[in-house]
Structure formats: C-alpha cells, structure tokens
C-alpha cells in the first residue's frame, strides 16, 4: 500500500526558533499533499493544501507567513513553522493523495509532535 | 462549516458489535470517510461511502444516508486492538473535514 513518511517524528525547540517538517510519499507520486494540526483530544484541523509546483492554499485562520509550505516535487512537501511559540505545540500530520488514484482517499504520515518551550 | 458531530466516547465488550454514529450539516459533499486513530499515531483509512447504503469491508461496515445527514461505522466481533478513536470525515472539493472523533474503549 501507499506509504507516507514524516521527519522528524518529534521535535522540541525553544520559543522563537523555526522548525522544518518533511513529508514524503515513498512509493507513489503525490500531486496533492495536505497538512493538518491536531491538538490533544481534538480532531484533525486542515491547515493547508499543497499542490506540486504551485503555492499552497491555506485554510481560514492559518497564517501563511508563519506556516511556510513548499511542495517542490511529487514526493516531497515541507512545512516550516517560523518563530515557533508554545501555542504552536501540537501534532502535525501530513497526508498525500495519490496521482491517478481511482479513489479520493488520502494516506497519512505518522505525524510529528512539536513541543515549543 | 460542515458541523460534523460524533459521540465523544463509547464503551463496548470484546466480541460484541458497536455502532458509531456521525451526523453532519452540509449542502453537499463527494464522499464520507471513516478513519481509525490510535493515540499518538496518524489516522488509518477504514471505509468510505459515496452513495447511500452500506459498504462492508470485513469486520467494518459503513452506512450513509445523504437525505438524513447521517452515517455510521459498524464494528463486528470487537477485539481489544479496536480500542481507538474513530474519525468521520467529509470529502468535499479535494479537502477533508474531520469530526471530533469517537473514542472507543473495548473491555474484556
């Protein structure tokens, strides 16, 4: 089946620093990747939709200058949390939609737990 | 918004059958999906419905009624490993909108 990886699986950083999270589709080409954020005991909240070679589309209320998304290839998308603050501490999950997929499902990465001190 | 509602938590016994409901208020969508999520892990796909009716997939089945704004996930022959959160999600215009999830506790 389709496999999506994320790196790092967890990160602890100081307030004010920037953190980059990578999302890779390992055995398929992903035309579209999604970035979600999940706070404890809450559901996944879509942050942005990333299409290869074009600018990401951000959901309402998500600051595009704070959460920089780059989708440089069909297998890699990155999310950079700039000037992270404690309130940005969360579980960040990416997902990828397979190119030419017969269904509209998406495959999730294992997630990255970010803790900002 | 999509106003997707699910019960917060449910408890069931190993070997039993449990039904997890999902109601929503939206004018239209392409499909309704169900995902399983264990604590600290990413969601995994279980089932989806595009048309009204029942979709069966092993021990898991999902049902959709668009006219009633209602879906459910049915889990049969419950196993301890089924203890997890179950997320209902609407798929619309290339985006997924998730409900808050139902935490299922399976007891021996």
mmCIF file of C-alpha atoms in Angstrom:
data_model
loop_
_atom_site.group_PDB
_atom_site.id
_atom_site.type_symbol
_atom_site.label_atom_id
_atom_site.label_comp_id
_atom_site.label_asym_id
_atom_site.label_seq_id
_atom_site.Cartn_x
_atom_site.Cartn_y
_atom_site.Cartn_z
ATOM 1 C CA UNK A 1 0.000 0.000 0.000
ATOM 2 C CA UNK A 2 0.883 3.662 -0.210
ATOM 3 C CA UNK A 3 3.381 4.820 2.405
ATOM 4 C CA UNK A 4 3.907 8.354 3.623
ATOM 5 C CA UNK A 5 6.769 9.245 5.927
ATOM 6 C CA UNK A 6 7.397 12.303 8.067
ATOM 7 C CA UNK A 7 10.589 13.592 9.571
ATOM 8 C CA UNK A 8 11.253 14.250 12.337
ATOM 9 C CA UNK A 9 8.774 12.192 14.351
ATOM 10 C CA UNK A 10 9.173 14.620 17.224
ATOM 11 C CA UNK A 11 10.972 17.875 17.928
ATOM 12 C CA UNK A 12 11.465 20.046 20.977
ATOM 13 C CA UNK A 13 12.602 23.587 20.377
ATOM 14 C CA UNK A 14 12.936 26.939 22.063
ATOM 15 C CA UNK A 15 10.449 29.710 21.533
ATOM 16 C CA UNK A 16 11.385 31.901 18.582
ATOM 17 C CA UNK A 17 13.135 29.238 16.545
ATOM 18 C CA UNK A 18 11.960 27.793 13.233
ATOM 19 C CA UNK A 19 11.201 24.140 12.677
ATOM 20 C CA UNK A 20 11.002 22.304 9.355
ATOM 21 C CA UNK A 21 8.919 19.148 8.956
ATOM 22 C CA UNK A 22 9.261 16.936 5.889
ATOM 23 C CA UNK A 23 6.550 14.790 4.362
ATOM 24 C CA UNK A 24 7.453 12.207 1.740
ATOM 25 C CA UNK A 25 5.421 9.782 -0.329
ATOM 26 C CA UNK A 26 7.678 6.751 -0.553
ATOM 27 C CA UNK A 27 6.151 4.562 -3.224
ATOM 28 C CA UNK A 28 3.843 6.820 -5.188
ATOM 29 C CA UNK A 29 3.649 10.265 -6.677
ATOM 30 C CA UNK A 30 1.529 12.717 -4.770
ATOM 31 C CA UNK A 31 0.039 15.560 -6.759
ATOM 32 C CA UNK A 32 -1.553 16.940 -3.636
ATOM 33 C CA UNK A 33 -0.424 16.917 -0.038
ATOM 34 C CA UNK A 34 -2.342 18.148 2.966
ATOM 35 C CA UNK A 35 -1.097 19.475 6.275
ATOM 36 C CA UNK A 36 -3.141 19.025 9.428
ATOM 37 C CA UNK A 37 -2.730 20.066 13.023
ATOM 38 C CA UNK A 38 -4.191 18.138 15.929
ATOM 39 C CA UNK A 39 -4.288 19.406 19.494
ATOM 40 C CA UNK A 40 -4.723 16.912 22.343
ATOM 41 C CA UNK A 41 -8.135 15.250 22.415
ATOM 42 C CA UNK A 42 -9.240 17.220 19.382
ATOM 43 C CA UNK A 43 -9.763 16.241 15.788
ATOM 44 C CA UNK A 44 -7.563 16.986 12.814
ATOM 45 C CA UNK A 45 -7.780 20.518 11.535
ATOM 46 C CA UNK A 46 -6.772 21.112 7.935
ATOM 47 C CA UNK A 47 -4.147 23.836 7.710
ATOM 48 C CA UNK A 48 -3.335 23.940 4.030
ATOM 49 C CA UNK A 49 -3.468 22.106 0.742
ATOM 50 C CA UNK A 50 -0.257 21.843 -1.229
ATOM 51 C CA UNK A 51 -0.074 21.111 -4.934
ATOM 52 C CA UNK A 52 3.232 20.257 -6.569
ATOM 53 C CA UNK A 53 4.814 23.248 -8.240
ATOM 54 C CA UNK A 54 2.294 25.813 -7.046
ATOM 55 C CA UNK A 55 1.580 27.869 -3.957
ATOM 56 C CA UNK A 56 -0.224 26.266 -1.077
ATOM 57 C CA UNK A 57 -3.835 27.106 -0.316
ATOM 58 C CA UNK A 58 -4.325 27.960 3.340
ATOM 59 C CA UNK A 59 -7.456 27.484 5.399
ATOM 60 C CA UNK A 60 -9.077 30.452 7.019
ATOM 61 C CA UNK A 61 -7.282 31.496 10.167
ATOM 62 C CA UNK A 62 -3.955 29.868 9.268
ATOM 63 C CA UNK A 63 -1.126 32.366 8.858
ATOM 64 C CA UNK A 64 0.705 31.636 5.630
ATOM 65 C CA UNK A 65 3.731 33.672 6.711
ATOM 66 C CA UNK A 66 4.056 31.627 9.867
ATOM 67 C CA UNK A 67 3.479 28.201 8.347
ATOM 68 C CA UNK A 68 5.544 28.065 5.184
ATOM 69 C CA UNK A 69 4.746 25.206 2.858
ATOM 70 C CA UNK A 70 6.855 24.079 -0.062
ATOM 71 C CA UNK A 71 5.891 21.254 -2.410
ATOM 72 C CA UNK A 72 8.943 21.091 -4.625
ATOM 73 C CA UNK A 73 8.449 17.629 -6.067
ATOM 74 C CA UNK A 74 5.818 14.932 -6.460
ATOM 75 C CA UNK A 75 7.205 13.097 -3.445
ATOM 76 C CA UNK A 76 8.156 15.841 -1.004
ATOM 77 C CA UNK A 77 6.377 18.629 0.822
ATOM 78 C CA UNK A 78 7.784 20.625 3.729
ATOM 79 C CA UNK A 79 6.120 22.638 6.467
ATOM 80 C CA UNK A 80 8.224 25.239 8.258
ATOM 81 C CA UNK A 81 6.874 26.683 11.482
ATOM 82 C CA UNK A 82 8.597 30.056 11.718
ATOM 83 C CA UNK A 83 9.273 31.777 15.034
ATOM 84 C CA UNK A 84 7.549 28.999 16.927
ATOM 85 C CA UNK A 85 5.791 29.763 20.194
ATOM 86 C CA UNK A 86 4.396 27.459 22.900
ATOM 87 C CA UNK A 87 0.896 27.734 21.449
ATOM 88 C CA UNK A 88 2.227 26.121 18.264
ATOM 89 C CA UNK A 89 2.941 22.934 20.197
ATOM 90 C CA UNK A 90 0.816 20.301 18.508
ATOM 91 C CA UNK A 91 0.767 17.113 16.482
ATOM 92 C CA UNK A 92 1.356 17.956 12.820
ATOM 93 C CA UNK A 93 0.237 15.348 10.310
ATOM 94 C CA UNK A 94 0.646 15.352 6.554
ATOM 95 C CA UNK A 95 -1.254 13.291 4.051
ATOM 96 C CA UNK A 96 -0.804 12.633 0.383
ATOM 97 C CA UNK A 97 -3.222 11.971 -2.398
ATOM 98 C CA UNK A 98 -2.021 9.511 -4.984
ATOM 99 C CA UNK A 99 -1.685 10.660 -8.570
ATOM 100 C CA UNK A 100 -4.202 8.914 -10.774
ATOM 101 C CA UNK A 101 -5.805 7.325 -7.759
ATOM 102 C CA UNK A 102 -9.093 5.628 -8.515
ATOM 103 C CA UNK A 103 -10.418 6.701 -5.146
ATOM 104 C CA UNK A 104 -10.190 10.013 -3.411
ATOM 105 C CA UNK A 105 -8.644 8.700 -0.257
ATOM 106 C CA UNK A 106 -5.522 10.065 1.259
ATOM 107 C CA UNK A 107 -2.652 8.371 3.033
ATOM 108 C CA UNK A 108 -1.408 9.813 6.277
ATOM 109 C CA UNK A 109 2.122 10.185 7.517
ATOM 110 C CA UNK A 110 2.925 9.085 11.086
ATOM 111 C CA UNK A 111 2.853 12.648 12.361
ATOM 112 C CA UNK A 112 5.355 14.985 14.016
ATOM 113 C CA UNK A 113 4.924 16.024 17.618
ATOM 114 C CA UNK A 114 6.202 19.567 18.129
ATOM 115 C CA UNK A 115 6.834 20.919 21.589
ATOM 116 C CA UNK A 116 7.872 24.558 21.893
ATOM 117 C CA UNK A 117 9.333 25.536 25.236
ATOM 118 C CA UNK B 1 -18.591 24.816 8.326
ATOM 119 C CA UNK B 2 -19.552 21.220 7.963
ATOM 120 C CA UNK B 3 -20.896 20.769 11.540
ATOM 121 C CA UNK B 4 -19.868 17.155 11.890
ATOM 122 C CA UNK B 5 -20.985 15.555 15.156
ATOM 123 C CA UNK B 6 -19.926 12.302 16.762
ATOM 124 C CA UNK B 7 -20.334 10.936 20.293
ATOM 125 C CA UNK B 8 -17.263 11.718 22.354
ATOM 126 C CA UNK B 9 -16.745 8.301 23.875
ATOM 127 C CA UNK B 10 -18.223 4.798 23.821
ATOM 128 C CA UNK B 11 -17.527 1.568 25.650
ATOM 129 C CA UNK B 12 -18.187 -1.936 24.366
ATOM 130 C CA UNK B 13 -17.288 -5.515 25.226
ATOM 131 C CA UNK B 14 -14.868 -7.729 23.359
ATOM 132 C CA UNK B 15 -16.710 -9.865 20.797
ATOM 133 C CA UNK B 16 -19.701 -7.534 20.639
ATOM 134 C CA UNK B 17 -20.944 -5.231 17.876
ATOM 135 C CA UNK B 18 -20.776 -1.459 18.176
ATOM 136 C CA UNK B 19 -22.207 1.308 16.005
ATOM 137 C CA UNK B 20 -20.580 4.728 15.930
ATOM 138 C CA UNK B 21 -22.784 7.464 14.541
ATOM 139 C CA UNK B 22 -21.871 10.600 12.637
ATOM 140 C CA UNK B 23 -24.268 13.390 11.745
ATOM 141 C CA UNK B 24 -23.476 16.385 9.624
ATOM 142 C CA UNK B 25 -24.982 19.554 8.214
ATOM 143 C CA UNK B 26 -23.693 20.486 4.813
ATOM 144 C CA UNK B 27 -25.192 21.240 1.446
ATOM 145 C CA UNK B 28 -23.109 18.770 -0.481
ATOM 146 C CA UNK B 29 -20.044 16.583 -0.463
ATOM 147 C CA UNK B 30 -18.340 13.972 -2.589
ATOM 148 C CA UNK B 31 -17.874 11.235 -0.025
ATOM 149 C CA UNK B 32 -17.919 10.336 3.649
ATOM 150 C CA UNK B 33 -14.880 8.586 5.087
ATOM 151 C CA UNK B 34 -14.096 6.747 8.296
ATOM 152 C CA UNK B 35 -10.628 6.612 9.834
ATOM 153 C CA UNK B 36 -9.190 4.842 12.869
ATOM 154 C CA UNK B 37 -6.629 6.621 15.009
ATOM 155 C CA UNK B 38 -4.684 5.111 17.880
ATOM 156 C CA UNK B 39 -3.315 7.501 20.471
ATOM 157 C CA UNK B 40 -0.218 9.288 19.252
ATOM 158 C CA UNK B 41 -0.470 7.855 15.770
ATOM 159 C CA UNK B 42 -1.760 9.096 12.435
ATOM 160 C CA UNK B 43 -5.196 8.041 11.193
ATOM 161 C CA UNK B 44 -5.594 4.974 9.026
ATOM 162 C CA UNK B 45 -8.288 4.606 6.395
ATOM 163 C CA UNK B 46 -11.157 2.218 7.146
ATOM 164 C CA UNK B 47 -14.038 2.779 4.739
ATOM 165 C CA UNK B 48 -15.867 5.333 2.658
ATOM 166 C CA UNK B 49 -19.300 5.898 1.109
ATOM 167 C CA UNK B 50 -20.163 7.907 -1.945
ATOM 168 C CA UNK B 51 -23.712 6.661 -2.479
ATOM 169 C CA UNK B 52 -26.377 5.897 0.091
ATOM 170 C CA UNK B 53 -26.238 2.434 1.540
ATOM 171 C CA UNK B 54 -23.984 0.001 3.296
ATOM 172 C CA UNK B 55 -20.360 -0.699 2.422
ATOM 173 C CA UNK B 56 -18.974 -3.827 4.015
ATOM 174 C CA UNK B 57 -15.293 -4.489 4.486
ATOM 175 C CA UNK B 58 -14.503 -7.405 6.740
ATOM 176 C CA UNK B 59 -15.385 -6.628 10.345
ATOM 177 C CA UNK B 60 -16.042 -2.996 9.452
ATOM 178 C CA UNK B 61 -19.074 -1.625 7.631
ATOM 179 C CA UNK B 62 -20.092 1.939 6.934
ATOM 180 C CA UNK B 63 -23.512 3.287 6.093
ATOM 181 C CA UNK B 64 -24.584 6.583 4.567
ATOM 182 C CA UNK B 65 -27.916 8.333 4.202
ATOM 183 C CA UNK B 66 -27.495 11.680 2.485
ATOM 184 C CA UNK B 67 -31.140 12.632 2.898
ATOM 185 C CA UNK B 68 -30.889 12.161 6.654
ATOM 186 C CA UNK B 69 -27.410 13.680 7.021
ATOM 187 C CA UNK B 70 -26.271 10.566 8.788
ATOM 188 C CA UNK B 71 -23.599 7.921 8.655
ATOM 189 C CA UNK B 72 -22.452 5.157 10.933
ATOM 190 C CA UNK B 73 -19.500 2.828 11.285
ATOM 191 C CA UNK B 74 -20.312 -0.693 12.417
ATOM 192 C CA UNK B 75 -17.639 -2.799 14.055
ATOM 193 C CA UNK B 76 -18.314 -6.504 14.500
ATOM 194 C CA UNK B 77 -16.561 -9.108 16.626
ATOM 195 C CA UNK B 78 -14.816 -6.432 18.616
ATOM 196 C CA UNK B 79 -11.201 -7.036 19.565
ATOM 197 C CA UNK B 80 -9.136 -5.302 22.226
ATOM 198 C CA UNK B 81 -6.973 -3.744 19.496
ATOM 199 C CA UNK B 82 -10.067 -1.925 18.223
ATOM 200 C CA UNK B 83 -9.756 0.452 21.170
ATOM 201 C CA UNK B 84 -9.004 3.713 19.378
ATOM 202 C CA UNK B 85 -10.589 6.913 18.171
ATOM 203 C CA UNK B 86 -12.788 6.734 15.107
ATOM 204 C CA UNK B 87 -12.981 9.796 12.899
ATOM 205 C CA UNK B 88 -15.763 10.639 10.498
ATOM 206 C CA UNK B 89 -14.690 12.907 7.639
ATOM 207 C CA UNK B 90 -16.486 14.620 4.790
ATOM 208 C CA UNK B 91 -14.633 14.887 1.495
ATOM 209 C CA UNK B 92 -15.537 17.969 -0.498
ATOM 210 C CA UNK B 93 -13.663 19.729 -3.293
ATOM 211 C CA UNK B 94 -10.410 17.923 -2.670
ATOM 212 C CA UNK B 95 -10.487 18.600 1.080
ATOM 213 C CA UNK B 96 -11.320 16.522 4.107
ATOM 214 C CA UNK B 97 -13.205 17.911 7.068
ATOM 215 C CA UNK B 98 -12.994 15.799 10.194
ATOM 216 C CA UNK B 99 -15.404 15.312 13.057
ATOM 217 C CA UNK B 100 -14.066 15.460 16.604
ATOM 218 C CA UNK B 101 -13.798 11.677 16.763
ATOM 219 C CA UNK B 102 -15.288 8.984 18.972
ATOM 220 C CA UNK B 103 -13.046 7.267 21.478
ATOM 221 C CA UNK B 104 -13.968 3.591 21.665
ATOM 222 C CA UNK B 105 -12.986 1.599 24.737
ATOM 223 C CA UNK B 106 -13.166 -2.170 24.309
ATOM 224 C CA UNK B 107 -13.322 -4.112 27.577
ATOM 225 C CA UNK B 108 -12.712 -7.843 28.112
#
